[in-house]
XYZ file of N, CA and C in Angstrom:
501
model
N 0.841 -1.176 0.000
C 0.000 0.000 0.000
C 0.885 1.238 0.000
N 0.706 2.167 -0.928
C 1.541 3.367 -0.966
C 1.239 4.282 0.211
N 2.262 5.017 0.622
C 2.098 5.983 1.698
C 1.334 7.192 1.198
N 0.542 7.818 2.061
C -0.110 9.053 1.651
C 0.940 10.092 1.271
N 0.581 10.969 0.366
C 1.550 11.940 -0.153
C 2.061 12.901 0.903
N 1.318 13.104 1.990
C 1.777 14.037 3.013
C 2.641 13.365 4.079
N 2.910 12.073 3.954
C 3.748 11.368 4.926
C 5.222 11.624 4.642
N 5.979 11.773 5.718
C 7.427 11.896 5.611
C 8.054 10.584 6.037
N 9.055 10.199 5.353
C 9.832 9.043 5.785
C 10.955 9.590 6.643
N 10.803 9.511 7.944
C 11.725 10.163 8.859
C 13.017 9.393 9.074
N 13.035 8.133 8.747
C 14.223 7.326 8.977
C 14.634 6.634 7.699
N 15.464 7.300 6.927
C 15.914 6.664 5.693
C 16.753 5.424 5.987
N 16.733 4.498 5.065
C 17.517 3.282 5.208
C 19.006 3.554 5.109
N 19.767 2.603 5.553
C 21.223 2.694 5.483
C 21.647 2.115 4.144
N 22.295 2.943 3.324
C 22.699 2.504 1.992
C 24.206 2.354 1.844
N 24.968 3.156 2.546
C 26.436 3.091 2.524
C 26.920 2.977 3.967
N 26.711 1.826 4.613
C 26.990 1.736 6.048
C 28.455 1.956 6.392
N 28.634 2.619 7.505
C 29.954 2.853 8.073
C 29.899 2.356 9.509
N 30.779 1.444 9.836
C 30.859 0.940 11.203
C 32.025 1.641 11.884
N 31.720 2.391 12.931
C 32.754 3.045 13.722
C 33.159 2.081 14.827
N 34.316 1.477 14.643
C 34.823 0.486 15.575
C 35.616 1.201 16.666
N 35.165 1.044 17.891
C 35.817 1.697 19.027
C 36.364 0.599 19.923
N 37.666 0.558 20.033
C 38.318 -0.515 20.782
C 38.194 -0.295 22.288
N 38.297 -1.388 22.995
C 38.286 -1.303 24.461
C 39.466 -0.482 24.951
N 40.601 -0.630 24.287
C 41.777 0.161 24.674
C 41.502 1.654 24.545
N 40.864 2.057 23.438
C 40.539 3.478 23.252
C 39.582 3.958 24.339
N 38.624 3.115 24.708
C 37.678 3.477 25.763
C 38.394 3.555 27.100
N 39.193 2.529 27.410
C 39.883 2.499 28.705
C 40.821 3.684 28.898
N 41.434 4.149 27.806
C 42.350 5.290 27.894
C 41.674 6.605 27.510
N 40.391 6.517 27.152
C 39.592 7.674 26.706
C 40.320 8.427 25.591
N 40.828 7.661 24.644
C 41.605 8.217 23.528
C 40.668 8.604 22.376
N 39.910 9.666 22.581
C 38.970 10.104 21.553
C 39.688 10.667 20.334
N 40.850 11.233 20.536
C 41.574 11.804 19.394
C 41.975 10.729 18.393
N 42.439 9.596 18.894
C 42.797 8.495 17.995
C 41.571 7.983 17.243
N 40.471 7.815 17.949
C 39.238 7.343 17.302
C 38.778 8.359 16.265
N 38.861 9.638 16.617
C 38.454 10.667 15.670
C 39.320 10.605 14.409
N 40.621 10.546 14.586
C 41.530 10.540 13.432
C 41.404 9.267 12.598
N 41.230 8.115 13.260
C 41.201 6.846 12.535
C 39.827 6.489 11.983
N 38.765 6.920 12.648
C 37.449 6.417 12.271
C 36.413 7.467 11.907
N 36.615 8.700 12.308
C 35.566 9.703 12.142
C 35.933 10.776 11.134
N 37.159 11.205 11.154
C 37.570 12.358 10.357
C 37.216 12.216 8.878
N 37.328 11.018 8.335
C 37.039 10.839 6.908
C 35.574 11.111 6.570
N 34.672 10.933 7.554
C 33.264 11.211 7.297
C 33.047 12.677 6.911
N 33.882 13.552 7.455
C 33.726 14.989 7.250
C 34.786 15.564 6.324
N 35.535 14.713 5.644
C 36.679 15.161 4.851
C 36.304 16.005 3.641
N 35.104 15.831 3.140
C 34.677 16.587 1.961
C 33.166 16.693 1.947
N 32.663 17.584 1.130
C 31.211 17.714 0.975
C 30.626 16.395 0.468
N 31.324 15.745 -0.440
C 30.853 14.473 -0.987
C 30.742 13.420 0.110
N 31.750 13.346 0.977
C 31.698 12.386 2.082
C 30.547 12.704 3.034
N 30.375 13.976 3.335
C 29.294 14.390 4.231
C 27.952 13.927 3.676
N 27.742 14.131 2.403
C 26.481 13.726 1.776
C 26.360 12.203 1.742
N 27.432 11.530 1.366
C 27.407 10.069 1.247
C 27.170 9.375 2.584
N 27.764 9.886 3.651
C 27.723 9.199 4.935
C 26.716 9.771 5.928
N 25.879 10.709 5.480
C 24.829 11.238 6.354
C 23.919 10.084 6.768
N 23.745 9.930 8.061
C 22.885 8.903 8.665
C 23.290 7.483 8.285
N 24.555 7.249 8.083
C 25.010 5.918 7.673
C 25.896 5.239 8.718
N 26.251 5.927 9.805
C 27.216 5.395 10.766
C 26.538 4.631 11.897
N 27.182 3.542 12.276
C 26.792 2.741 13.438
C 28.022 2.548 14.309
N 27.794 2.255 15.566
C 28.882 2.063 16.521
C 29.053 0.591 16.868
N 30.305 0.190 17.021
C 30.624 -1.116 17.586
C 31.732 -0.896 18.595
N 31.439 -1.234 19.839
C 32.460 -1.172 20.887
C 33.077 -2.560 20.977
N 34.331 -2.649 20.599
C 35.046 -3.919 20.503
C 35.730 -4.248 21.832
N 35.653 -5.518 22.228
C 36.381 -5.972 23.398
C 35.544 -6.089 24.656
N 34.239 -5.958 24.525
C 33.359 -6.026 25.684
C 32.475 -7.276 25.651
N 32.715 -8.181 24.722
C 31.846 -9.351 24.564
C 31.775 -10.218 25.818
N 32.868 -10.313 26.554
C 32.891 -11.155 27.747
C 32.422 -10.430 29.001
N 32.155 -9.144 28.884
C 31.678 -8.355 30.014
C 30.156 -8.517 30.102
N 29.635 -8.973 31.223
C 28.193 -9.213 31.317
C 27.350 -7.931 31.359
N 27.998 -6.796 31.576
C 27.248 -5.544 31.678
C 26.846 -5.030 30.298
N 25.756 -4.288 30.276
C 25.392 -3.539 29.075
C 26.374 -2.386 28.942
N 26.604 -1.935 27.708
C 27.581 -0.869 27.490
C 27.278 0.379 28.311
N 26.023 0.746 28.420
C 25.658 1.943 29.158
C 25.961 1.814 30.657
N 26.095 0.598 31.142
C 26.402 0.364 32.553
C 27.889 0.494 32.861
N 28.708 0.641 31.844
C 30.166 0.678 32.018
C 30.616 2.138 32.107
N 31.123 2.561 33.265
C 31.510 3.965 33.447
C 32.521 4.465 32.407
N 33.449 3.594 32.002
C 34.449 4.006 31.010
C 33.813 4.301 29.653
N 32.791 3.540 29.278
C 32.077 3.791 28.017
C 31.372 5.134 28.106
N 30.704 5.389 29.225
C 30.011 6.675 29.388
C 30.984 7.833 29.334
N 32.128 7.696 29.988
C 33.131 8.767 29.972
C 33.672 8.983 28.559
N 33.895 7.900 27.841
C 34.380 8.004 26.466
C 33.370 8.741 25.593
N 32.096 8.368 25.697
C 31.057 9.013 24.893
C 31.011 10.507 25.206
N 31.060 10.859 26.476
C 31.034 12.282 26.855
C 32.225 13.033 26.270
N 33.392 12.425 26.301
C 34.576 13.069 25.723
C 34.483 13.129 24.203
N 33.927 12.095 23.609
C 33.808 12.054 22.144
C 32.872 13.139 21.632
N 31.811 13.415 22.355
C 30.858 14.454 21.950
C 31.524 15.826 21.931
N 32.427 16.063 22.858
C 33.162 17.332 22.870
C 34.022 17.436 21.615
N 34.658 16.347 21.231
C 35.533 16.330 20.051
C 34.740 16.291 18.752
N 33.560 15.683 18.782
C 32.772 15.454 17.579
C 31.310 15.857 17.787
N 31.023 17.158 17.842
C 29.648 17.600 18.095
C 28.688 17.315 16.941
N 29.185 16.888 15.802
C 28.352 16.613 14.623
C 27.866 15.171 14.553
N 28.051 14.404 15.592
C 27.735 12.978 15.579
C 26.310 12.690 15.126
N 25.343 13.492 15.524
C 23.933 13.198 15.207
C 23.654 13.256 13.709
N 24.454 14.003 12.975
C 24.305 14.068 11.523
C 24.642 12.722 10.888
N 25.614 12.020 11.450
C 26.142 10.806 10.832
C 25.512 9.509 11.344
N 25.050 9.475 12.590
C 24.494 8.236 13.129
C 23.204 7.885 12.411
N 23.074 6.605 12.055
C 21.813 6.187 11.450
C 20.748 6.148 12.535
N 19.520 6.264 12.110
C 18.414 6.372 13.052
C 17.651 5.051 13.191
N 18.279 3.959 12.772
C 17.602 2.665 12.784
C 18.120 1.704 13.849
N 19.373 1.822 14.208
C 19.932 0.882 15.182
C 20.053 1.565 16.552
N 20.555 0.861 17.538
C 20.574 1.439 18.898
C 21.718 2.408 19.196
N 22.453 2.877 18.190
C 23.592 3.749 18.510
C 23.156 5.088 19.097
N 22.097 5.701 18.579
C 21.642 6.975 19.145
C 21.127 6.769 20.572
N 20.266 5.785 20.825
C 19.843 5.579 22.216
C 21.008 5.297 23.175
N 22.002 4.523 22.733
C 23.162 4.277 23.586
C 23.892 5.581 23.873
N 24.172 6.341 22.824
C 24.906 7.600 22.952
C 24.157 8.547 23.900
N 22.862 8.716 23.656
C 22.045 9.616 24.472
C 22.015 9.129 25.928
N 21.830 7.833 26.128
C 21.781 7.295 27.490
C 23.074 7.559 28.244
N 24.192 7.408 27.561
C 25.489 7.685 28.199
C 25.613 9.157 28.585
N 25.026 10.022 27.784
C 25.162 11.459 28.002
C 24.205 12.033 29.040
N 23.029 11.449 29.146
C 22.002 12.080 29.985
C 21.583 11.235 31.183
N 22.219 10.112 31.366
C 21.858 9.275 32.499
C 22.242 9.921 33.814
N 21.316 9.837 34.738
C 21.558 10.355 36.084
C 21.922 9.215 37.021
N 21.357 8.052 36.719
C 21.600 6.858 37.500
C 21.564 5.660 36.556
N 22.410 4.674 36.849
C 22.525 3.489 36.011
C 22.386 2.266 36.915
N 21.132 1.854 37.187
C 20.912 0.768 38.142
C 21.342 -0.614 37.660
N 21.726 -0.763 36.406
C 22.171 -2.043 35.891
C 21.199 -2.630 34.892
N 21.683 -3.596 34.139
C 20.847 -4.257 33.148
C 20.459 -3.363 31.989
N 21.208 -2.273 31.794
C 20.919 -1.349 30.707
C 19.889 -0.286 31.055
N 19.360 -0.336 32.279
C 18.385 0.672 32.706
C 19.089 2.000 32.961
N 18.404 3.079 32.602
C 18.971 4.413 32.769
C 17.887 5.344 33.283
N 18.193 6.050 34.361
C 17.321 7.124 34.816
C 17.831 8.401 34.165
N 16.976 9.015 33.357
C 17.377 10.145 32.528
C 17.192 11.460 33.266
N 18.187 12.321 33.167
C 18.097 13.684 33.658
C 17.489 14.522 32.529
N 16.258 14.973 32.709
C 15.526 15.666 31.653
C 16.228 16.961 31.244
N 16.812 17.669 32.185
C 17.529 18.906 31.835
C 18.743 18.608 30.957
N 19.471 17.554 31.311
C 20.603 17.145 30.465
C 20.117 16.705 29.094
N 18.998 16.003 29.043
C 18.451 15.560 27.762
C 18.161 16.759 26.867
N 17.548 17.789 27.420
C 17.283 19.000 26.628
C 18.577 19.598 26.086
N 19.600 19.669 26.931
C 20.891 20.221 26.504
C 21.514 19.382 25.395
N 21.477 18.069 25.556
C 22.079 17.177 24.561
C 21.323 17.266 23.236
N 20.013 17.321 23.295
C 19.234 17.471 22.057
C 19.615 18.768 21.365
N 19.682 19.839 22.129
C 20.060 21.141 21.547
C 21.453 21.077 20.921
N 22.405 20.497 21.632
C 23.776 20.388 21.117
C 23.834 19.512 19.876
N 23.103 18.400 19.886
C 23.106 17.486 18.735
C 22.509 18.166 17.510
N 21.386 18.851 17.699
C 20.766 19.549 16.570
C 21.637 20.711 16.090
N 22.324 21.368 16.992
C 23.245 22.439 16.599
C 24.389 21.888 15.755
N 24.933 20.738 16.155
C 25.990 20.110 15.370
C 25.499 19.699 13.998
N 24.274 19.179 13.953
C 23.661 18.801 12.681
C 23.459 20.042 11.804
N 22.914 21.098 12.384
C 22.691 22.350 11.646
C 23.994 22.918 11.092
N 25.062 22.821 11.885
C 26.349 23.366 11.452
C 26.833 22.691 10.169
N 26.645 21.388 10.077
C 27.066 20.679 8.856
C 26.203 21.103 7.679
N 24.902 21.184 7.886
C 24.012 21.623 6.809
C 24.392 23.022 6.341
N 24.681 23.919 7.279
C 25.059 25.285 6.912
C 26.406 25.324 6.192
N 27.382 24.615 6.726
C 28.728 24.619 6.149
C 28.736 24.144 4.702
N 27.913 23.153 4.418
C 27.914 22.554 3.083
C 26.707 22.948 2.239
N 25.945 23.935 2.723
C 24.781 24.452 1.989
C 23.862 23.316 1.534
N 23.516 22.449 2.479
C 22.627 21.330 2.189
C 21.174 21.779 2.343
N 20.280 20.980 1.846
C 18.855 21.284 1.794
C 18.244 21.476 3.187
N 17.522 22.576 3.358
C 16.806 22.807 4.612
C 15.697 21.780 4.802
N 15.103 21.352 3.712
C 14.060 20.325 3.787
C 14.649 19.017 4.337
N 15.828 18.638 3.846
C 16.489 17.432 4.354
C 16.860 17.580 5.825
N 17.298 18.775 6.213
C 17.623 19.037 7.618
C 16.388 18.846 8.490
N 15.266 19.346 8.037
C 14.030 19.207 8.799
C 13.662 17.731 8.966
N 13.739 16.977 7.898
C 13.405 15.551 7.959
C 14.367 14.810 8.884
N 15.659 15.082 8.756
C 16.641 14.399 9.591
C 16.457 14.788 11.060
N 16.201 16.049 11.324
C 15.993 16.509 12.706
C 14.754 15.862 13.316
N 13.691 15.784 12.553
C 12.464 15.151 13.046
C 12.685 13.664 13.324
N 13.447 12.995 12.476
C 13.768 11.591 12.712
C 14.578 11.403 13.974
N 15.539 12.300 14.200
C 16.367 12.252 15.403
C 15.490 12.412 16.645
N 14.604 13.382 16.624
C 13.701 13.614 17.752
C 12.794 12.401 17.966
N 12.342 11.802 16.878
C 11.501 10.605 16.995
C 12.238 9.467 17.696
N 13.507 9.283 17.393
C 14.305 8.244 18.054
C 14.336 8.512 19.568
N 14.553 9.764 19.939
C 14.628 10.110 21.356
C 13.267 9.941 22.035
N 12.207 10.340 21.363
C 10.861 10.168 21.928
C 10.570 8.707 22.212
N 11.066 7.811 21.389
C 10.843 6.388 21.596
C 11.649 5.854 22.785
N 12.685 6.582 23.183
C 13.494 6.180 24.329
C 12.817 6.495 25.650
N 12.124 7.632 25.688
C 11.596 8.124 26.964
C 10.132 7.823 27.151
């Protein structure tokens, strides 16, 4: 059945997937600069890359398979994510909106308490700040590369939809 003409597809599919592999060593040492240089910088290297890799990135934290905790329960992962956001404020532009990378990232950033088992008590004030920062980073890329405002609106709405499904 075709979608009504006024419907927006807020979550485009992943067509050119990029897996951002983050090693346990990088997390343990909070080496965001190495991860940025080895895994992230190429996403923003040119206008063509920005367009090609928009909403195509997923995260894989390597080396935690034997750890029974969920990633969000690991203090080092949360600290790494917080440091990575400072280095890479444009992350929301690149993360795909289909897998759990955005919820993981957001949970690490706005959690007030982590009782275990992947549960997170969210600080609503922090959530507002993180949403604002993420959308600002997204807007900056659109402005820098003179990308479509219509596409920005769709991507922003999809991002907000992902967060609404979390809370």
